[in-house]
Amino acid sequence: INPGGPNGGSATQYFTGSFDGTFFVPETTETRWVDHGKDNYAGVSFAGIPDQDGRRIVVGWMSNWQYATKVPTARWRSAMTIPRTFHLVDHDGTATLYSRPVAELENLREPEITIEPITLTPNDQHSQSETIIPETAEIHLVFDFSTDSAATSFGLIIGNDQSQQLVAGYDREAGAFYIDRNQAGDGSFSADFKGKHSAPYQAGGEKTISMRIFLDVASLEFFAQDGAVVLTDIFFPDTPVHKLRFFSSNGTVRLVSAKVYPLKATVK
């Protein structure tokens, strides 16, 4: 639909239920979103996938009609998302859509950059050493917040030499994952561009949060909790973001696993 997205502008809803060839009966009237980011719209699902494969593969248009014709780039204006697979997972009797990157993307991985586990405190993001990463990378993170002094918010910051940065994380108090691109570069072309974009998720009894992120020169595709929550945002820094560090707010959190895979280019 456009407008009306969960964070403004263009977005895609999904509905689950039964269909007899004529009538569709939804199993819930709740509004549900394929992607809570600003920039995944009009996805195309591919036919002709062999039965022995069995996957449902989807590619989305990575922009938003609020500013699609105004973004400060030419060659990569209106790029597409990475291919994703759709899965239905039962949540208390209701089928819920999960989105996951296609397995073939693993063929693009260069040798892994390993980051040692660390317990983060609220001041660490100012003192910890930055990890230099390539401008195109796949990032896997697992955070453990099982301590009594657990942080209310935690995640990663990716910046450049111009002090521009993109922030992605989980806010336990708000019960939401988010991407904040307020300081990620040029947003002057549209009053609708800058912002902090969120997706509701209640961790409940869970004590770990997983994040899988695909970073490109002008986009971040964020998959949380094995694809239960997805956010896709584009951004326009003056130079590519390549400095990775982590943050913790109002408490501590343990980064138990962190892996970065540089990715080969698919298009020159």
Tab-separated table of C-alpha atoms in Angstrom, residues 14 34 84-91 95-100 201 223-230:
chain	number	residue	atom	x	y	z
A	14	TYR	CA	0.508	-9.720	4.255
A	34	VAL	CA	6.387	-8.017	5.371
A	84	ARG	CA	14.666	-13.568	0.418
A	85	THR	CA	12.737	-16.705	1.231
A	86	PHE	CA	9.322	-16.574	2.868
A	87	HIS	CA	8.358	-19.042	5.604
A	88	LEU	CA	5.196	-19.500	7.671
A	89	VAL	CA	5.905	-20.159	11.346
A	90	ASP	CA	3.178	-21.028	13.839
A	91	HIS	CA	2.811	-18.510	16.665
A	95	ALA	CA	0.743	-18.428	10.829
A	96	THR	CA	3.420	-15.707	10.936
A	97	LEU	CA	5.615	-14.683	8.016
A	98	TYR	CA	9.395	-14.971	8.444
A	99	SER	CA	11.822	-13.578	5.842
A	100	ARG	CA	15.359	-14.927	5.459
A	201	TYR	CA	8.933	-7.296	18.990
A	223	PHE	CA	16.984	-9.567	9.856
A	224	ALA	CA	16.326	-10.206	13.560
A	225	GLN	CA	15.490	-13.408	15.428
A	226	ASP	CA	15.945	-15.674	12.398
A	227	GLY	CA	13.743	-13.505	10.188
A	228	ALA	CA	10.860	-12.862	12.574
A	229	VAL	CA	11.441	-9.126	12.162
A	230	VAL	CA	12.879	-7.364	9.113
